Coordinates of C-alpha atoms in Angstrom, one line a residue:
M213 CA 98.4 67.5 236.2
V214 CA 95.1 67.7 238.2
T215 CA 93.3 64.4 238.7
A216 CA 89.5 64.6 239.1
Q217 CA 87.5 61.7 240.7
V218 CA 83.9 61.2 239.8
S219 CA 81.6 58.7 241.7
L220 CA 79.0 57.0 239.7
P221 CA 76.4 54.6 241.4
L222 CA 75.9 51.1 240.0
P223 CA 72.8 50.5 238.0
V224 CA 69.8 49.0 239.8
L225 CA 69.4 45.3 239.3
P226 CA 66.1 44.2 237.5
E227 CA 63.4 42.6 239.6
G228 CA 63.4 38.8 239.8
W229 CA 67.2 38.6 239.3
S230 CA 68.6 35.6 240.9
A231 CA 72.1 35.2 239.5
P232 CA 73.6 33.2 242.4
S233 CA 71.0 30.4 242.1
D234 CA 70.4 30.5 238.3
F235 CA 73.9 31.0 237.1
K236 CA 75.4 28.3 234.9
A237 CA 79.0 28.4 233.7
I238 CA 79.3 27.6 230.0
G239 CA 83.0 27.8 229.8
T240 CA 86.3 28.5 231.6
L241 CA 88.6 31.5 231.5
S242 CA 91.9 31.1 229.7
T243 CA 95.2 31.4 231.4
P244 CA 96.0 35.1 231.8
N245 CA 99.0 36.6 229.8
Q246 CA 100.9 39.7 230.6
R247 CA 101.2 42.2 227.6
N248 CA 102.5 45.7 227.2
L249 CA 100.1 48.2 225.6
E250 CA 101.4 51.3 223.8
P251 CA 99.3 54.5 223.1
V252 CA 98.8 55.2 219.4
G253 CA 96.6 57.5 217.1
P254 CA 96.5 61.1 216.0
H255 CA 95.2 62.4 219.4
F256 CA 98.1 60.7 221.2
L257 CA 100.5 62.1 218.7
A258 CA 99.1 65.6 219.2
H259 CA 99.4 65.1 223.0
A260 CA 103.0 63.9 222.6
R261 CA 103.8 66.8 220.3
R262 CA 102.4 69.3 222.8
K263 CA 104.3 67.6 225.7
R264 CA 107.6 67.6 223.8
H265 CA 107.4 71.2 222.6
K266 CA 105.6 72.4 225.7
R267 CA 102.8 74.0 223.8
T268 CA 99.3 74.9 224.7
F269 CA 96.3 73.7 222.6
S270 CA 95.9 77.1 220.9
E271 CA 99.7 77.4 220.2
D272 CA 99.8 73.9 218.7
E273 CA 96.8 74.6 216.5
R274 CA 98.3 77.8 215.2
I275 CA 101.6 76.2 214.4
Q276 CA 99.9 73.3 212.7
A277 CA 97.8 75.6 210.6
Q278 CA 100.9 77.4 209.4
E279 CA 102.6 74.1 208.5
N280 CA 99.5 72.9 206.6
V281 CA 99.4 76.1 204.5
K282 CA 103.1 75.7 203.7
K283 CA 102.6 72.0 202.9
V284 CA 99.8 72.9 200.5
E285 CA 101.9 75.6 198.8
D286 CA 104.8 73.2 198.4
E287 CA 102.5 70.5 196.9
D288 CA 100.9 73.0 194.4
G289 CA 104.2 74.2 193.1
D290 CA 104.7 77.4 191.2
D291 CA 101.9 77.0 188.6
I292 CA 99.3 78.6 190.9
S293 CA 101.6 80.5 193.2
E294 CA 101.5 84.3 192.9
P295 CA 102.6 87.0 195.3
E296 CA 99.8 88.9 197.1
N297 CA 99.9 92.6 197.3
E298 CA 98.4 94.8 200.0
L299 CA 96.0 96.5 197.5
M300 CA 94.4 93.2 196.7
L301 CA 94.2 92.0 200.3
G302 CA 92.5 95.3 201.2
R303 CA 89.7 94.9 198.6
D304 CA 86.2 95.5 199.5
A305 CA 84.1 92.4 199.2
K306 CA 81.1 94.4 198.1
D307 CA 82.9 95.5 195.0
W308 CA 83.2 91.9 193.8
K309 CA 82.0 92.7 190.2
N310 CA 85.1 94.8 189.6
Q311 CA 87.6 92.5 191.1
D312 CA 90.0 90.3 189.1
H313 CA 88.7 86.8 190.1
Y314 CA 91.7 85.1 188.5
A315 CA 94.2 87.3 190.4
V316 CA 92.3 86.8 193.7
L317 CA 92.9 83.0 193.3
G318 CA 96.4 83.5 192.1
L319 CA 95.7 82.4 188.5
S320 CA 96.6 85.6 186.6
K321 CA 98.9 83.9 184.2
H322 CA 96.4 81.1 183.4
R323 CA 93.1 83.0 183.3
Y324 CA 90.7 81.5 180.6
R325 CA 93.2 78.6 180.2
A326 CA 92.9 77.6 183.9
T327 CA 91.5 74.1 184.4
D328 CA 88.9 73.1 186.9
S329 CA 91.6 71.3 188.9
Q330 CA 93.8 74.4 189.0
I331 CA 90.9 76.5 190.2
K332 CA 90.0 73.9 192.9
R333 CA 93.6 73.8 194.1
A334 CA 94.1 77.5 194.1
H335 CA 90.9 78.0 196.1
R336 CA 92.0 75.4 198.6
K337 CA 95.4 77.1 199.0
K338 CA 93.8 80.6 199.5
V339 CA 91.2 79.2 202.0
L340 CA 94.0 77.6 204.1
R341 CA 95.8 80.9 204.1
H342 CA 93.0 83.4 204.6
H343 CA 90.2 81.5 206.4
P344 CA 89.0 83.6 209.4
D345 CA 89.6 80.7 211.8
K346 CA 93.1 80.1 210.4
R347 CA 93.9 83.8 210.6
A348 CA 92.7 84.0 214.1
A349 CA 94.7 81.0 215.0
T350 CA 97.8 82.7 213.6
G351 CA 97.1 85.8 215.6
S352 CA 96.3 88.0 212.6
S353 CA 94.0 90.9 212.9
E354 CA 92.9 90.8 209.2
D355 CA 89.1 90.9 208.7
D356 CA 87.3 88.4 206.5
S357 CA 86.8 90.8 203.6
F358 CA 89.4 89.2 201.3
F359 CA 88.1 85.7 202.3
K360 CA 84.7 86.8 200.9
C361 CA 86.5 87.9 197.7
I362 CA 88.1 84.5 197.5
Q363 CA 84.7 82.7 197.9
K364 CA 83.1 85.0 195.3
A365 CA 85.9 84.3 192.8
H366 CA 85.5 80.6 193.4
E367 CA 81.7 80.9 192.9
I368 CA 82.1 82.7 189.6
L369 CA 84.9 80.5 188.2
T370 CA 83.4 77.2 189.1
D371 CA 80.0 78.0 187.5
P372 CA 80.4 77.5 183.7
V373 CA 77.8 80.1 182.7
K374 CA 79.1 82.8 185.1
R375 CA 82.7 82.0 184.2
R376 CA 81.9 82.4 180.5
Q377 CA 80.2 85.7 181.2
Y378 CA 83.3 86.9 183.2
D379 CA 85.7 85.7 180.5
S380 CA 83.7 87.7 178.0
V381 CA 84.9 90.9 179.7
D382 CA 88.2 89.8 181.2
E383 CA 90.5 92.6 180.1
G384 CA 93.4 91.0 181.9
A385 CA 93.7 88.3 179.2
N386 CA 93.9 90.8 176.4
V387 CA 97.2 91.4 174.6
D388 CA 97.8 94.9 173.3
P389 CA 98.7 95.1 169.5
P390 CA 102.2 96.3 168.8
S391 CA 103.1 99.6 167.2
K392 CA 104.2 99.8 163.6
R393 CA 107.7 100.6 164.6
A394 CA 108.0 97.6 167.0
A395 CA 106.4 95.2 164.5
A396 CA 108.9 96.3 161.8
K397 CA 111.9 96.1 164.0
S398 CA 113.0 92.7 162.7
P399 CA 111.7 90.2 160.2
N400 CA 110.4 87.9 163.0
A401 CA 109.1 90.7 165.2
F402 CA 105.9 91.1 163.3
Y403 CA 104.9 87.4 163.9
K404 CA 106.3 87.3 167.5
L405 CA 104.2 90.4 168.5
W406 CA 101.0 89.9 166.5
G407 CA 100.8 86.1 167.1
P408 CA 99.8 86.4 170.9
V409 CA 97.3 89.2 170.0
F410 CA 95.2 86.9 167.8
E411 CA 95.7 84.0 170.1
S412 CA 94.2 86.1 172.8
E413 CA 91.3 87.3 170.6
G414 CA 90.7 83.7 169.4
R415 CA 89.3 82.7 172.8
F416 CA 86.1 84.5 171.8
S417 CA 85.6 82.6 168.6
K418 CA 82.6 80.3 168.1
V419 CA 84.7 78.3 165.7
Q420 CA 87.6 76.4 167.1
P421 CA 90.4 75.8 166.5
V422 CA 91.4 79.3 165.4
P423 CA 94.0 79.5 162.5
L424 CA 97.4 80.8 163.5
L425 CA 99.1 83.8 162.1
G426 CA 102.1 81.7 160.9
N427 CA 105.4 83.0 159.8
D428 CA 107.3 84.3 156.7
K429 CA 107.3 80.7 155.3
S430 CA 103.5 80.4 155.4
T431 CA 101.8 79.6 152.1
K432 CA 99.4 82.0 150.3
E433 CA 96.5 79.7 151.0
D434 CA 97.3 79.6 154.8
V435 CA 97.6 83.4 154.9
E436 CA 94.3 83.9 153.0
L437 CA 92.6 81.4 155.3
F438 CA 93.8 83.3 158.3
Y439 CA 92.6 86.8 157.2
N440 CA 89.3 85.4 155.7
F441 CA 88.7 83.8 159.1
W442 CA 89.2 87.1 161.0
F443 CA 87.4 89.3 158.5
N444 CA 84.4 86.9 159.0
F445 CA 85.0 86.4 162.7
E446 CA 82.0 85.1 164.8
S447 CA 82.3 86.1 168.4
W448 CA 80.4 84.7 171.4
R449 CA 81.1 87.7 173.6
S450 CA 77.9 88.8 175.4
F451 CA 79.0 91.5 177.9
E452 CA 76.3 90.3 180.3
Y453 CA 78.7 90.4 183.2
Q454 CA 78.7 94.2 183.0
D455 CA 74.9 94.4 183.2
E456 CA 73.4 96.7 185.8
D457 CA 71.8 94.7 188.5
V458 CA 68.1 94.1 187.9
P459 CA 65.8 94.7 191.0
D460 CA 64.4 91.4 192.4
D461 CA 61.4 93.0 194.0
N462 CA 58.0 92.5 192.3
E463 CA 56.7 95.8 193.3
N464 CA 58.7 97.9 190.8
R465 CA 58.2 96.0 187.6
D466 CA 58.5 99.1 185.4
Q467 CA 61.9 99.8 186.8
K468 CA 62.9 96.2 186.2
R469 CA 61.9 96.3 182.6
H470 CA 63.7 99.7 182.2
V471 CA 66.9 98.2 183.5
E472 CA 66.6 95.1 181.3
R473 CA 66.1 97.3 178.2
K474 CA 69.0 99.5 179.3
N475 CA 71.2 96.4 179.7
N476 CA 70.3 95.0 176.2
N477 CA 71.0 98.3 174.5
A478 CA 74.4 98.5 176.4
R479 CA 75.3 95.0 175.2
K480 CA 74.5 95.8 171.6
K481 CA 76.5 98.9 171.7
K482 CA 79.5 97.1 173.3
K483 CA 79.2 94.3 170.7
T484 CA 79.2 96.8 167.9
E485 CA 82.2 98.6 169.3
D486 CA 84.1 95.4 169.9
T487 CA 83.4 94.3 166.3
A488 CA 84.8 97.6 165.0
R489 CA 87.8 97.3 167.3
L490 CA 88.6 93.8 166.1
R491 CA 88.2 94.8 162.4
Q492 CA 90.6 97.7 162.9
L493 CA 92.9 95.3 164.6
V494 CA 92.9 93.0 161.6
D495 CA 93.3 95.9 159.2
D496 CA 96.4 97.1 161.1
C497 CA 97.9 93.6 161.0
L498 CA 97.1 93.2 157.3
A499 CA 98.7 96.6 156.5
G500 CA 102.0 95.6 158.1
D501 CA 102.1 92.0 156.8
E502 CA 105.1 91.7 154.4
R503 CA 103.7 88.4 153.1
I504 CA 100.7 90.2 151.6
K505 CA 103.0 92.6 149.8
K506 CA 105.1 89.7 148.6
F507 CA 102.0 87.8 147.4
K508 CA 100.8 91.0 145.6
K509 CA 104.2 91.4 144.0
E510 CA 104.2 87.8 142.9
A511 CA 100.7 88.1 141.6
R512 CA 101.6 91.3 139.6
A513 CA 104.7 89.5 138.2
D514 CA 102.5 86.5 137.3
K515 CA 99.9 88.8 135.7
D516 CA 102.6 90.7 133.8
K517 CA 104.1 87.4 132.6
R518 CA 100.7 86.2 131.5
R519 CA 100.1 89.5 129.7
L520 CA 103.4 89.4 128.0
D521 CA 102.8 85.7 127.0
R522 CA 99.4 86.7 125.7
E523 CA 100.7 89.6 123.7
A524 CA 103.5 87.5 122.4
G525 CA 101.0 84.8 121.4
E526 CA 98.7 87.4 119.8
K527 CA 101.7 88.9 118.0
R528 CA 102.8 85.4 116.8
V529 CA 99.2 84.7 115.6
L530 CA 99.2 88.1 113.8
E531 CA 102.5 87.4 112.2
E532 CA 101.4 83.9 111.2
A533 CA 98.2 85.3 109.8
K534 CA 100.2 88.0 108.0
K535 CA 102.5 85.4 106.6
A536 CA 99.6 83.2 105.6
K537 CA 97.9 86.2 103.9
E538 CA 101.1 87.1 102.1
E539 CA 101.5 83.5 101.0
K540 CA 98.0 83.4 99.9
E541 CA 98.4 86.7 98.0
R542 CA 101.6 85.4 96.5
L543 CA 100.0 82.2 95.3
L544 CA 96.9 84.1 94.0
K545 CA 99.2 86.5 92.2
E546 CA 101.2 83.6 90.8
K547 CA 97.9 81.9 89.8
E548 CA 96.7 85.1 88.2
E549 CA 100.0 85.6 86.4
A550 CA 99.9 81.9 85.3
E551 CA 96.3 82.3 84.1
K552 CA 97.2 85.5 82.4
A553 CA 100.2 83.9 80.8
E554 CA 98.1 80.9 79.9
K555 CA 95.5 83.2 78.5
A556 CA 98.1 85.0 76.5
E557 CA 99.5 81.8 75.3
G558 CA 96.0 80.6 74.5
K559 CA 95.3 83.8 72.6
K560 CA 98.6 83.5 70.9
A561 CA 97.9 79.9 70.0
K562 CA 94.5 80.8 69.0
E563 CA 95.8 83.6 66.8
A564 CA 98.4 81.2 65.4
A565 CA 95.8 78.6 64.8
K566 CA 93.6 81.2 63.2
N567 CA 96.5 82.3 61.0
A568 CA 97.3 78.7 60.2
A569 CA 93.7 78.1 59.4
K570 CA 93.7 81.1 57.1
K571 CA 96.9 79.9 55.5
N572 CA 95.5 76.4 55.1
K573 CA 92.3 77.7 53.6
R574 CA 94.4 79.7 51.2
V575 CA 96.3 76.5 50.4
L576 CA 93.0 74.7 49.8
K577 CA 91.6 77.4 47.6
G578 CA 95.0 77.8 45.9
S579 CA 95.1 74.1 45.2
V580 CA 91.9 74.2 43.1
K581 CA 93.1 77.3 41.3
D582 CA 96.4 75.5 40.5
A583 CA 94.3 72.6 39.3
N584 CA 92.4 75.0 36.9
Y585 CA 89.4 74.4 39.1
L586 CA 89.5 70.7 38.2
L587 CA 89.1 71.3 34.5
P588 CA 91.2 69.6 31.8
K589 CA 94.4 71.3 30.9
G590 CA 93.9 74.1 28.3
E591 CA 90.2 74.6 29.2
E592 CA 89.5 78.0 30.7
A593 CA 87.4 78.1 33.9
G594 CA 84.5 80.5 33.7
A595 CA 83.0 82.5 36.5
K596 CA 80.3 79.9 37.2
R597 CA 82.9 77.1 37.3
I598 CA 85.0 79.1 39.7
D599 CA 82.0 79.8 42.0
E600 CA 80.9 76.2 42.0
V601 CA 84.4 74.8 42.8
L602 CA 85.0 77.5 45.5
G603 CA 81.5 76.8 46.8
D604 CA 82.4 73.1 47.2
V605 CA 85.7 74.0 48.8
E606 CA 83.9 76.3 51.3
A607 CA 81.4 73.5 52.1
V608 CA 84.2 71.1 52.8
M609 CA 86.1 73.6 54.9
G610 CA 82.9 74.3 56.9
K611 CA 82.7 70.6 57.8
I612 CA 86.2 70.1 59.1
D613 CA 88.1 71.5 62.0
N614 CA 91.5 73.1 62.0
E615 CA 93.4 69.9 62.5
E616 CA 91.6 68.2 59.6
L617 CA 92.1 71.4 57.7
A618 CA 95.8 71.3 58.4
V619 CA 96.0 67.6 57.4
L620 CA 94.2 68.3 54.1
A621 CA 96.4 71.3 53.5
G622 CA 99.4 69.1 54.1
K623 CA 98.2 66.7 51.5
L624 CA 97.5 69.4 48.9
N625 CA 100.5 71.5 49.6
G626 CA 103.1 71.2 46.9
L627 CA 100.8 69.4 44.4
K628 CA 100.6 70.8 41.0
V629 CA 99.0 68.1 38.9
A630 CA 95.3 68.6 38.6
E631 CA 94.5 64.9 38.7
E632 CA 96.4 64.5 42.0
I633 CA 94.7 67.5 43.5
G634 CA 91.3 66.3 42.4
G635 CA 92.0 62.9 43.8
V636 CA 92.8 64.4 47.3
W637 CA 89.6 66.4 47.2
K638 CA 87.6 63.4 46.2
E639 CA 89.0 61.2 49.0
E640 CA 88.3 64.0 51.5
V641 CA 84.7 64.4 50.3
Q642 CA 84.2 60.6 50.5
R643 CA 85.6 60.6 54.0
L644 CA 83.3 63.3 55.1
E645 CA 80.3 61.6 53.5
G646 CA 81.3 58.3 55.1
S647 CA 81.5 60.0 58.6
G648 CA 78.1 61.7 58.0
K649 CA 79.5 65.2 58.0
L650 CA 78.5 65.7 54.4
K651 CA 75.4 64.6 52.8
A652 CA 75.6 62.7 49.5
G653 CA 75.3 65.2 46.6
E654 CA 76.0 68.2 48.8
V655 CA 79.4 68.5 47.1
K656 CA 79.2 67.9 43.3
V657 CA 82.0 69.5 41.4
L658 CA 84.9 68.2 43.6
V659 CA 83.8 64.6 43.0
S660 CA 82.8 64.8 39.4

């Protein structure tokens, strides 16, 4: 080791300094003690490390840089560790818009799910490995192009607005829909293959959380909720990231407006195409969903059951109405027959009563004939007497009903003595006069 000696002059004493005469001691020195001092600190440790391993400053810095990179990789673990391929390392930094920012930082398996902490750790890891100073220290001849890609990826992914624009067009996060054959391979293949597809598409939804596809045990309400959500899907995708760069100079304003209109039209077209793509995706999933077929079959069975129940009910109502009608007709017929029979009986009774009245009248008329028209025995009744007696008989018969007629006939029937017959007639005339049915003097011969 070479030792260098440097001579430095003492500072000039100020004017008027008189230390020997003005000096006053204000204390005494303590008794000296002998102590052993040991060198410490990071610089001494670096010096000792270089001495021990016989390294130069540049060699030690290079080795330390490699150890720091390995230490950071070990601390981060496997969640942000991905192998780097030569194609990615050779990317042109100027083509940053077409680069996969997540892949550049080693976050391909996380993508839109990557947290801010993971992005920060991944960036630190990449910087420690690819920083130009570190690469130079390791003796690498790689240029700083990939390091610029790292910095651009970090810039995009740490800015919420820029990251959202990039996530809007990040094709690396998409999951391709399965083929019909693959989805129908097994009962669970449909849900296993289609589930990640909608989980990936769900990152663009304005409404969160997004309903899951479910499985073969999902209820009809859950399945209908899922498809209604996707048929009315509201996407926030803007496709701004793929815009053509707008000139920043103020001289060519027409060109600037032209590019802006072009970008707006391109966004609308991409939005329309994406909506049609998603609708076709949902239609394909719906067409292969066995649950929909099962629900339709159950609905048809339920509809048929309701129809059969309705028809059975209608048939039962018709049968009951028919029975009620038949019963009503039977009762009506019975009533008509009863009325008819009653009418016939009434007519028969009426005829009988009429015949009885005729017979009774003959009895009444016959009684006066048998009584010699109420003349003494041996005296012959003339035409006038007969007319007068029969006229009184007719007058009495006209004032009594059939029952009274029958009673009177009963009294007269069998009588042969004129005085008895006359007495019966006299009592009857008196009874009728007493009841007011006959006026006094209206019947004269029968009471004389």
